[in-house]
Amino acid sequence: DSSELVEIQNYMQGNHEEKKDSLFGVAKGKNVIVISMESTQSFVINQKVNGQEITPFLNQFIKESYYFNQFYHQTGQGKTSDAEFLVDNSLYPLGRGSVFFTHAGNKYYATPTILKRHGYYSAVLHANNKSFWNRDMMYPQFGYDRFFSLSDYDVTPENSVGWGLKDIPFFDQSMEYLTYMPQPFYAKFITLTNHFPFQLGLEDQYIAPYTSDSKTLNRYFPTVRYTDEALKHFITKLKQDGLYDNSIIIIYGDHYGISDNHQVSMGQYMGEKVTPFLSTQLQRVPFIIHIPGDRYKGTITNVAGQIDIKPTILHLLGISDERDVRFGHNLFSLPANNVTVLRNGSFITNDYLYTDTKCYNQHTKKEVDKSFCKPYMNQAKKELEYSDKIIYGDLLRFYN
Ligand code: GP9
Ligand code: MN
């Protein structure tokens, strides 16, 4: 009932007090372009394979942006849809199944709904069937005005590979919709080419595959490289069409692409054995915020996660709502004791990493006494429980 929501809100006010730092409102009124990078993990950033850069465009782009190099995905079985849920709501996805399927009838206060009150138009652009992940049912609940899906794109065998339309023609065709969109807009682009099983025609392979026993890992590098090229292409178009300077660009990796089944080959690539500690660290995904203006850049090393994206965007747009029900933080003034909780119950702080009932020191990478992780255990558990309660009880019905 509504008293449960009050209890959760009280907890949040204690734990989630937001500071208005100097970045509050720096992007007020600007368009927001959010890009979901399919299956892209942080281990490819600023790295090479066969002597060649894997993400040459992003490596350059992050120098002109804020780049978070300790940023974790927090998804479960709902994969891309879980990432979308986290990003738009600052709530955790569920421990089983996809909340997009199980709770699409709930009341939510997602970013598009909040931004509508501030005059924003919102849309999702993704060249897959609209009912995949039940998106056509969930997006209206988040407040999206329009979903450009498969039927809005010209998809042919020539411009497709693997799961469908390749990322470069996807961004190309999306530009037509973007240029006619009412401004300011909140537009989310969901890429697809770097999806398992990472198929790609030779003509699109800018770099050669890796060599290991895992064909999956081998193929992963050329598809990541292709999506990097697609982003370069998209940013160029944004500049040509005059949208670049009045938009902030948010890029995030949705979830891992290389599962634990490929640990031996991953270890070969990383040059170290994939332990439970490293396997957890491998759940880092790229997170980039580009704000027009030369002074908004730098690498931020605080541990954070997808749950923090909504409060961070609202902060940059100068929208503050103290009572907003959210588990994340504005990433520009994180509390010192911030805990990033993964959906499987593992959690990470700047100093410690907890996974599979073991506590590790982040700096020495060594297992340490559990008492070091103990102070955060309760909070990690509580966050997931409270978030689940909100979803299972449809508690945002009582929010006003
Ligand atoms: C499908 C795309 C991929 O539309 O979002 O979904 P995934 O399998 O990564 O969840
Ligand atoms: Mn995905």
PDB file of N, CA, C and O in Angstrom, residues 245-297:
ATOM      1  N   ASP A 245      25.565  21.053 -31.703  1.00  0.00           N
ATOM      2  CA  ASP A 245      25.847  22.080 -30.704  1.00  0.00           C
ATOM      3  C   ASP A 245      24.700  22.385 -29.753  1.00  0.00           C
ATOM      4  O   ASP A 245      24.895  23.081 -28.761  1.00  0.00           O
ATOM      5  N   ASN A 246      23.502  21.897 -30.081  1.00  0.00           N
ATOM      6  CA  ASN A 246      22.424  22.117 -29.104  1.00  0.00           C
ATOM      7  C   ASN A 246      21.885  20.806 -28.539  1.00  0.00           C
ATOM      8  O   ASN A 246      20.732  20.710 -28.152  1.00  0.00           O
ATOM      9  N   SER A 247      22.770  19.810 -28.495  1.00  0.00           N
ATOM     10  CA  SER A 247      22.377  18.508 -27.932  1.00  0.00           C
ATOM     11  C   SER A 247      23.443  18.006 -26.969  1.00  0.00           C
ATOM     12  O   SER A 247      24.638  18.240 -27.185  1.00  0.00           O
ATOM     13  N   ILE A 248      23.020  17.297 -25.926  1.00  0.00           N
ATOM     14  CA  ILE A 248      23.991  16.518 -25.164  1.00  0.00           C
ATOM     15  C   ILE A 248      23.867  15.073 -25.649  1.00  0.00           C
ATOM     16  O   ILE A 248      22.775  14.611 -26.008  1.00  0.00           O
ATOM     17  N   ILE A 249      24.996  14.391 -25.694  1.00  0.00           N
ATOM     18  CA  ILE A 249      25.022  13.024 -26.230  1.00  0.00           C
ATOM     19  C   ILE A 249      25.476  12.072 -25.126  1.00  0.00           C
ATOM     20  O   ILE A 249      26.541  12.258 -24.532  1.00  0.00           O
ATOM     21  N   ILE A 250      24.639  11.099 -24.859  1.00  0.00           N
ATOM     22  CA  ILE A 250      24.896  10.137 -23.789  1.00  0.00           C
ATOM     23  C   ILE A 250      25.070   8.763 -24.445  1.00  0.00           C
ATOM     24  O   ILE A 250      24.163   8.287 -25.134  1.00  0.00           O
ATOM     25  N   ILE A 251      26.203   8.136 -24.245  1.00  0.00           N
ATOM     26  CA  ILE A 251      26.439   6.818 -24.845  1.00  0.00           C
ATOM     27  C   ILE A 251      26.682   5.800 -23.729  1.00  0.00           C
ATOM     28  O   ILE A 251      27.515   6.030 -22.852  1.00  0.00           O
ATOM     29  N   TYR A 252      25.949   4.688 -23.757  1.00  0.00           N
ATOM     30  CA  TYR A 252      26.193   3.652 -22.741  1.00  0.00           C
ATOM     31  C   TYR A 252      26.193   2.262 -23.373  1.00  0.00           C
ATOM     32  O   TYR A 252      25.493   2.004 -24.345  1.00  0.00           O
ATOM     33  N   GLY A 253      26.999   1.354 -22.811  1.00  0.00           N
ATOM     34  CA  GLY A 253      26.960  -0.048 -23.201  1.00  0.00           C
ATOM     35  C   GLY A 253      25.806  -0.702 -22.465  1.00  0.00           C
ATOM     36  O   GLY A 253      25.602  -0.438 -21.276  1.00  0.00           O
ATOM     37  N   ASP A 254      25.019  -1.551 -23.147  1.00  0.00           N
ATOM     38  CA  ASP A 254      23.802  -2.056 -22.483  1.00  0.00           C
ATOM     39  C   ASP A 254      24.081  -3.217 -21.521  1.00  0.00           C
ATOM     40  O   ASP A 254      23.477  -3.305 -20.451  1.00  0.00           O
ATOM     41  N   HIS A 255      25.003  -4.114 -21.881  1.00  0.00           N
ATOM     42  CA  HIS A 255      25.300  -5.286 -21.038  1.00  0.00           C
ATOM     43  C   HIS A 255      26.505  -5.988 -21.638  1.00  0.00           C
ATOM     44  O   HIS A 255      27.013  -5.568 -22.678  1.00  0.00           O
ATOM     45  N   TYR A 256      26.944  -7.070 -21.021  1.00  0.00           N
ATOM     46  CA  TYR A 256      28.126  -7.759 -21.555  1.00  0.00           C
ATOM     47  C   TYR A 256      27.808  -8.386 -22.912  1.00  0.00           C
ATOM     48  O   TYR A 256      26.645  -8.668 -23.236  1.00  0.00           O
ATOM     49  N   GLY A 257      28.853  -8.603 -23.714  1.00  0.00           N
ATOM     50  CA  GLY A 257      28.691  -9.308 -24.982  1.00  0.00           C
ATOM     51  C   GLY A 257      29.351 -10.673 -24.903  1.00  0.00           C
ATOM     52  O   GLY A 257      28.959 -11.612 -25.577  1.00  0.00           O
ATOM     53  N   ILE A 258      30.383 -10.748 -24.062  1.00  0.00           N
ATOM     54  CA  ILE A 258      31.158 -11.985 -23.934  1.00  0.00           C
ATOM     55  C   ILE A 258      30.835 -12.611 -22.579  1.00  0.00           C
ATOM     56  O   ILE A 258      31.194 -12.067 -21.528  1.00  0.00           O
ATOM     57  N   SER A 259      30.190 -13.740 -22.598  1.00  0.00           N
ATOM     58  CA  SER A 259      29.750 -14.363 -21.342  1.00  0.00           C
ATOM     59  C   SER A 259      30.893 -15.129 -20.689  1.00  0.00           C
ATOM     60  O   SER A 259      31.974 -15.312 -21.274  1.00  0.00           O
ATOM     61  N   ASP A 260      30.626 -15.602 -19.480  1.00  0.00           N
ATOM     62  CA  ASP A 260      31.638 -16.361 -18.731  1.00  0.00           C
ATOM     63  C   ASP A 260      32.023 -17.675 -19.413  1.00  0.00           C
ATOM     64  O   ASP A 260      33.018 -18.299 -19.042  1.00  0.00           O
ATOM     65  N   ASN A 261      31.240 -18.102 -20.413  1.00  0.00           N
ATOM     66  CA  ASN A 261      31.595 -19.325 -21.139  1.00  0.00           C
ATOM     67  C   ASN A 261      32.879 -19.167 -21.950  1.00  0.00           C
ATOM     68  O   ASN A 261      33.433 -20.143 -22.437  1.00  0.00           O
ATOM     69  N   HIS A 262      33.319 -17.913 -22.108  1.00  0.00           N
ATOM     70  CA  HIS A 262      34.500 -17.665 -22.945  1.00  0.00           C
ATOM     71  C   HIS A 262      35.692 -17.199 -22.123  1.00  0.00           C
ATOM     72  O   HIS A 262      36.585 -16.521 -22.627  1.00  0.00           O
ATOM     73  N   GLN A 263      35.682 -17.607 -20.836  1.00  0.00           N
ATOM     74  CA  GLN A 263      36.705 -17.110 -19.908  1.00  0.00           C
ATOM     75  C   GLN A 263      38.141 -17.432 -20.308  1.00  0.00           C
ATOM     76  O   GLN A 263      39.035 -16.618 -20.100  1.00  0.00           O
ATOM     77  N   VAL A 264      38.335 -18.621 -20.882  1.00  0.00           N
ATOM     78  CA  VAL A 264      39.709 -19.006 -21.224  1.00  0.00           C
ATOM     79  C   VAL A 264      40.260 -18.071 -22.305  1.00  0.00           C
ATOM     80  O   VAL A 264      41.358 -17.507 -22.179  1.00  0.00           O
ATOM     81  N   SER A 265      39.452 -17.848 -23.353  1.00  0.00           N
ATOM     82  CA  SER A 265      39.900 -16.966 -24.430  1.00  0.00           C
ATOM     83  C   SER A 265      39.974 -15.512 -23.974  1.00  0.00           C
ATOM     84  O   SER A 265      40.869 -14.763 -24.387  1.00  0.00           O
ATOM     85  N   MET A 266      39.040 -15.115 -23.107  1.00  0.00           N
ATOM     86  CA  MET A 266      39.091 -13.750 -22.557  1.00  0.00           C
ATOM     87  C   MET A 266      40.392 -13.562 -21.789  1.00  0.00           C
ATOM     88  O   MET A 266      41.044 -12.522 -21.895  1.00  0.00           O
ATOM     89  N   GLY A 267      40.746 -14.587 -21.014  1.00  0.00           N
ATOM     90  CA  GLY A 267      41.988 -14.542 -20.245  1.00  0.00           C
ATOM     91  C   GLY A 267      43.186 -14.377 -21.168  1.00  0.00           C
ATOM     92  O   GLY A 267      44.123 -13.625 -20.876  1.00  0.00           O
ATOM     93  N   GLN A 268      43.152 -15.083 -22.297  1.00  0.00           N
ATOM     94  CA  GLN A 268      44.228 -14.959 -23.292  1.00  0.00           C
ATOM     95  C   GLN A 268      44.312 -13.525 -23.795  1.00  0.00           C
ATOM     96  O   GLN A 268      45.398 -12.939 -23.872  1.00  0.00           O
ATOM     97  N   TYR A 269      43.157 -12.920 -24.109  1.00  0.00           N
ATOM     98  CA  TYR A 269      43.170 -11.544 -24.615  1.00  0.00           C
ATOM     99  C   TYR A 269      43.621 -10.555 -23.535  1.00  0.00           C
ATOM    100  O   TYR A 269      44.423  -9.660 -23.789  1.00  0.00           O
ATOM    101  N   MET A 270      43.102 -10.733 -22.307  1.00  0.00           N
ATOM    102  CA  MET A 270      43.394  -9.794 -21.222  1.00  0.00           C
ATOM    103  C   MET A 270      44.819  -9.978 -20.687  1.00  0.00           C
ATOM    104  O   MET A 270      45.340  -9.111 -20.005  1.00  0.00           O
ATOM    105  N   GLY A 271      45.399 -11.131 -20.949  1.00  0.00           N
ATOM    106  CA  GLY A 271      46.727 -11.403 -20.417  1.00  0.00           C
ATOM    107  C   GLY A 271      46.714 -11.724 -18.941  1.00  0.00           C
ATOM    108  O   GLY A 271      47.737 -11.644 -18.260  1.00  0.00           O
ATOM    109  N   GLU A 272      45.552 -12.060 -18.420  1.00  0.00           N
ATOM    110  CA  GLU A 272      45.456 -12.544 -17.031  1.00  0.00           C
ATOM    111  C   GLU A 272      44.228 -13.436 -16.884  1.00  0.00           C
ATOM    112  O   GLU A 272      43.252 -13.291 -17.613  1.00  0.00           O
ATOM    113  N   LYS A 273      44.309 -14.348 -15.936  1.00  0.00           N
ATOM    114  CA  LYS A 273      43.243 -15.308 -15.729  1.00  0.00           C
ATOM    115  C   LYS A 273      41.952 -14.603 -15.322  1.00  0.00           C
ATOM    116  O   LYS A 273      41.980 -13.653 -14.539  1.00  0.00           O
ATOM    117  N   VAL A 274      40.813 -15.051 -15.873  1.00  0.00           N
ATOM    118  CA  VAL A 274      39.535 -14.451 -15.502  1.00  0.00           C
ATOM    119  C   VAL A 274      39.025 -15.098 -14.218  1.00  0.00           C
ATOM    120  O   VAL A 274      38.424 -16.163 -14.225  1.00  0.00           O
ATOM    121  N   THR A 275      39.318 -14.447 -13.116  1.00  0.00           N
ATOM    122  CA  THR A 275      38.872 -14.887 -11.787  1.00  0.00           C
ATOM    123  C   THR A 275      37.463 -14.323 -11.538  1.00  0.00           C
ATOM    124  O   THR A 275      36.996 -13.490 -12.314  1.00  0.00           O
ATOM    125  N   PRO A 276      36.792 -14.740 -10.448  1.00  0.00           N
ATOM    126  CA  PRO A 276      35.499 -14.115 -10.120  1.00  0.00           C
ATOM    127  C   PRO A 276      35.630 -12.597  -9.972  1.00  0.00           C
ATOM    128  O   PRO A 276      34.737 -11.846 -10.362  1.00  0.00           O
ATOM    129  N   PHE A 277      36.767 -12.143  -9.434  1.00  0.00           N
ATOM    130  CA  PHE A 277      37.012 -10.700  -9.299  1.00  0.00           C
ATOM    131  C   PHE A 277      37.041 -10.020 -10.664  1.00  0.00           C
ATOM    132  O   PHE A 277      36.315  -9.054 -10.931  1.00  0.00           O
ATOM    133  N   LEU A 278      37.856 -10.561 -11.584  1.00  0.00           N
ATOM    134  CA  LEU A 278      37.973  -9.950 -12.919  1.00  0.00           C
ATOM    135  C   LEU A 278      36.668 -10.095 -13.699  1.00  0.00           C
ATOM    136  O   LEU A 278      36.256  -9.176 -14.419  1.00  0.00           O
ATOM    137  N   SER A 279      36.017 -11.231 -13.548  1.00  0.00           N
ATOM    138  CA  SER A 279      34.750 -11.445 -14.245  1.00  0.00           C
ATOM    139  C   SER A 279      33.728 -10.374 -13.850  1.00  0.00           C
ATOM    140  O   SER A 279      32.961  -9.890 -14.694  1.00  0.00           O
ATOM    141  N   THR A 280      33.757  -9.973 -12.579  1.00  0.00           N
ATOM    142  CA  THR A 280      32.859  -8.903 -12.137  1.00  0.00           C
ATOM    143  C   THR A 280      33.302  -7.563 -12.709  1.00  0.00           C
ATOM    144  O   THR A 280      32.478  -6.792 -13.218  1.00  0.00           O
ATOM    145  N   GLN A 281      34.599  -7.307 -12.681  1.00  0.00           N
ATOM    146  CA  GLN A 281      35.094  -6.050 -13.267  1.00  0.00           C
ATOM    147  C   GLN A 281      34.808  -5.963 -14.764  1.00  0.00           C
ATOM    148  O   GLN A 281      34.654  -4.879 -15.310  1.00  0.00           O
ATOM    149  N   LEU A 282      34.733  -7.129 -15.405  1.00  0.00           N
ATOM    150  CA  LEU A 282      34.432  -7.140 -16.847  1.00  0.00           C
ATOM    151  C   LEU A 282      32.997  -6.713 -17.139  1.00  0.00           C
ATOM    152  O   LEU A 282      32.620  -6.530 -18.297  1.00  0.00           O
ATOM    153  N   GLN A 283      32.187  -6.562 -16.092  1.00  0.00           N
ATOM    154  CA  GLN A 283      30.813  -6.080 -16.302  1.00  0.00           C
ATOM    155  C   GLN A 283      30.778  -4.560 -16.482  1.00  0.00           C
ATOM    156  O   GLN A 283      29.714  -3.953 -16.558  1.00  0.00           O
ATOM    157  N   ARG A 284      31.948  -3.942 -16.548  1.00  0.00           N
ATOM    158  CA  ARG A 284      31.984  -2.508 -16.843  1.00  0.00           C
ATOM    159  C   ARG A 284      31.632  -2.274 -18.305  1.00  0.00           C
ATOM    160  O   ARG A 284      32.048  -3.039 -19.184  1.00  0.00           O
ATOM    161  N   VAL A 285      30.867  -1.247 -18.543  1.00  0.00           N
ATOM    162  CA  VAL A 285      30.470  -0.861 -19.898  1.00  0.00           C
ATOM    163  C   VAL A 285      30.827   0.615 -20.086  1.00  0.00           C
ATOM    164  O   VAL A 285      30.909   1.360 -19.101  1.00  0.00           O
ATOM    165  N   PRO A 286      31.037   1.037 -21.333  1.00  0.00           N
ATOM    166  CA  PRO A 286      31.390   2.445 -21.543  1.00  0.00           C
ATOM    167  C   PRO A 286      30.242   3.358 -21.129  1.00  0.00           C
ATOM    168  O   PRO A 286      29.074   3.001 -21.309  1.00  0.00           O
ATOM    169  N   PHE A 287      30.590   4.505 -20.558  1.00  0.00           N
ATOM    170  CA  PHE A 287      29.580   5.540 -20.330  1.00  0.00           C
ATOM    171  C   PHE A 287      30.213   6.897 -20.620  1.00  0.00           C
ATOM    172  O   PHE A 287      31.256   7.250 -20.064  1.00  0.00           O
ATOM    173  N   ILE A 288      29.584   7.614 -21.532  1.00  0.00           N
ATOM    174  CA  ILE A 288      30.148   8.861 -22.057  1.00  0.00           C
ATOM    175  C   ILE A 288      29.060   9.936 -22.050  1.00  0.00           C
ATOM    176  O   ILE A 288      27.919   9.672 -22.441  1.00  0.00           O
ATOM    177  N   ILE A 289      29.426  11.123 -21.603  1.00  0.00           N
ATOM    178  CA  ILE A 289      28.504  12.259 -21.689  1.00  0.00           C
ATOM    179  C   ILE A 289      29.203  13.372 -22.453  1.00  0.00           C
ATOM    180  O   ILE A 289      30.234  13.887 -22.009  1.00  0.00           O
ATOM    181  N   HIS A 290      28.658  13.712 -23.604  1.00  0.00           N
ATOM    182  CA  HIS A 290      29.219  14.842 -24.342  1.00  0.00           C
ATOM    183  C   HIS A 290      28.312  16.061 -24.186  1.00  0.00           C
ATOM    184  O   HIS A 290      27.128  16.013 -24.501  1.00  0.00           O
ATOM    185  N   ILE A 291      28.902  17.148 -23.691  1.00  0.00           N
ATOM    186  CA  ILE A 291      28.170  18.409 -23.530  1.00  0.00           C
ATOM    187  C   ILE A 291      28.873  19.435 -24.406  1.00  0.00           C
ATOM    188  O   ILE A 291      30.109  19.539 -24.369  1.00  0.00           O
ATOM    189  N   PRO A 292      28.134  20.183 -25.226  1.00  0.00           N
ATOM    190  CA  PRO A 292      28.798  21.192 -26.061  1.00  0.00           C
ATOM    191  C   PRO A 292      29.600  22.175 -25.200  1.00  0.00           C
ATOM    192  O   PRO A 292      29.151  22.554 -24.115  1.00  0.00           O
ATOM    193  N   GLY A 293      30.756  22.572 -25.674  1.00  0.00           N
ATOM    194  CA  GLY A 293      31.616  23.493 -24.914  1.00  0.00           C
ATOM    195  C   GLY A 293      32.872  22.771 -24.483  1.00  0.00           C
ATOM    196  O   GLY A 293      32.799  21.673 -23.938  1.00  0.00           O
ATOM    197  N   ASP A 294      34.010  23.423 -24.691  1.00  0.00           N
ATOM    198  CA  ASP A 294      35.308  22.772 -24.504  1.00  0.00           C
ATOM    199  C   ASP A 294      35.621  22.352 -23.077  1.00  0.00           C
ATOM    200  O   ASP A 294      36.449  21.483 -22.846  1.00  0.00           O
ATOM    201  N   ARG A 295      34.959  23.017 -22.092  1.00  0.00           N
ATOM    202  CA  ARG A 295      35.418  22.738 -20.726  1.00  0.00           C
ATOM    203  C   ARG A 295      34.786  21.503 -20.100  1.00  0.00           C
ATOM    204  O   ARG A 295      35.200  21.068 -19.042  1.00  0.00           O
ATOM    205  N   TYR A 296      33.793  20.918 -20.771  1.00  0.00           N
ATOM    206  CA  TYR A 296      33.093  19.779 -20.159  1.00  0.00           C
ATOM    207  C   TYR A 296      33.732  18.463 -20.573  1.00  0.00           C
ATOM    208  O   TYR A 296      33.264  17.790 -21.496  1.00  0.00           O
ATOM    209  N   LYS A 297      34.838  18.118 -19.934  1.00  0.00           N
ATOM    210  CA  LYS A 297      35.504  16.864 -20.298  1.00  0.00           C
ATOM    211  C   LYS A 297      36.369  16.355 -19.167  1.00  0.00           C
ATOM    212  O   LYS A 297      36.672  17.089 -18.223  1.00  0.00           O
TER     213      LYS A 297
END
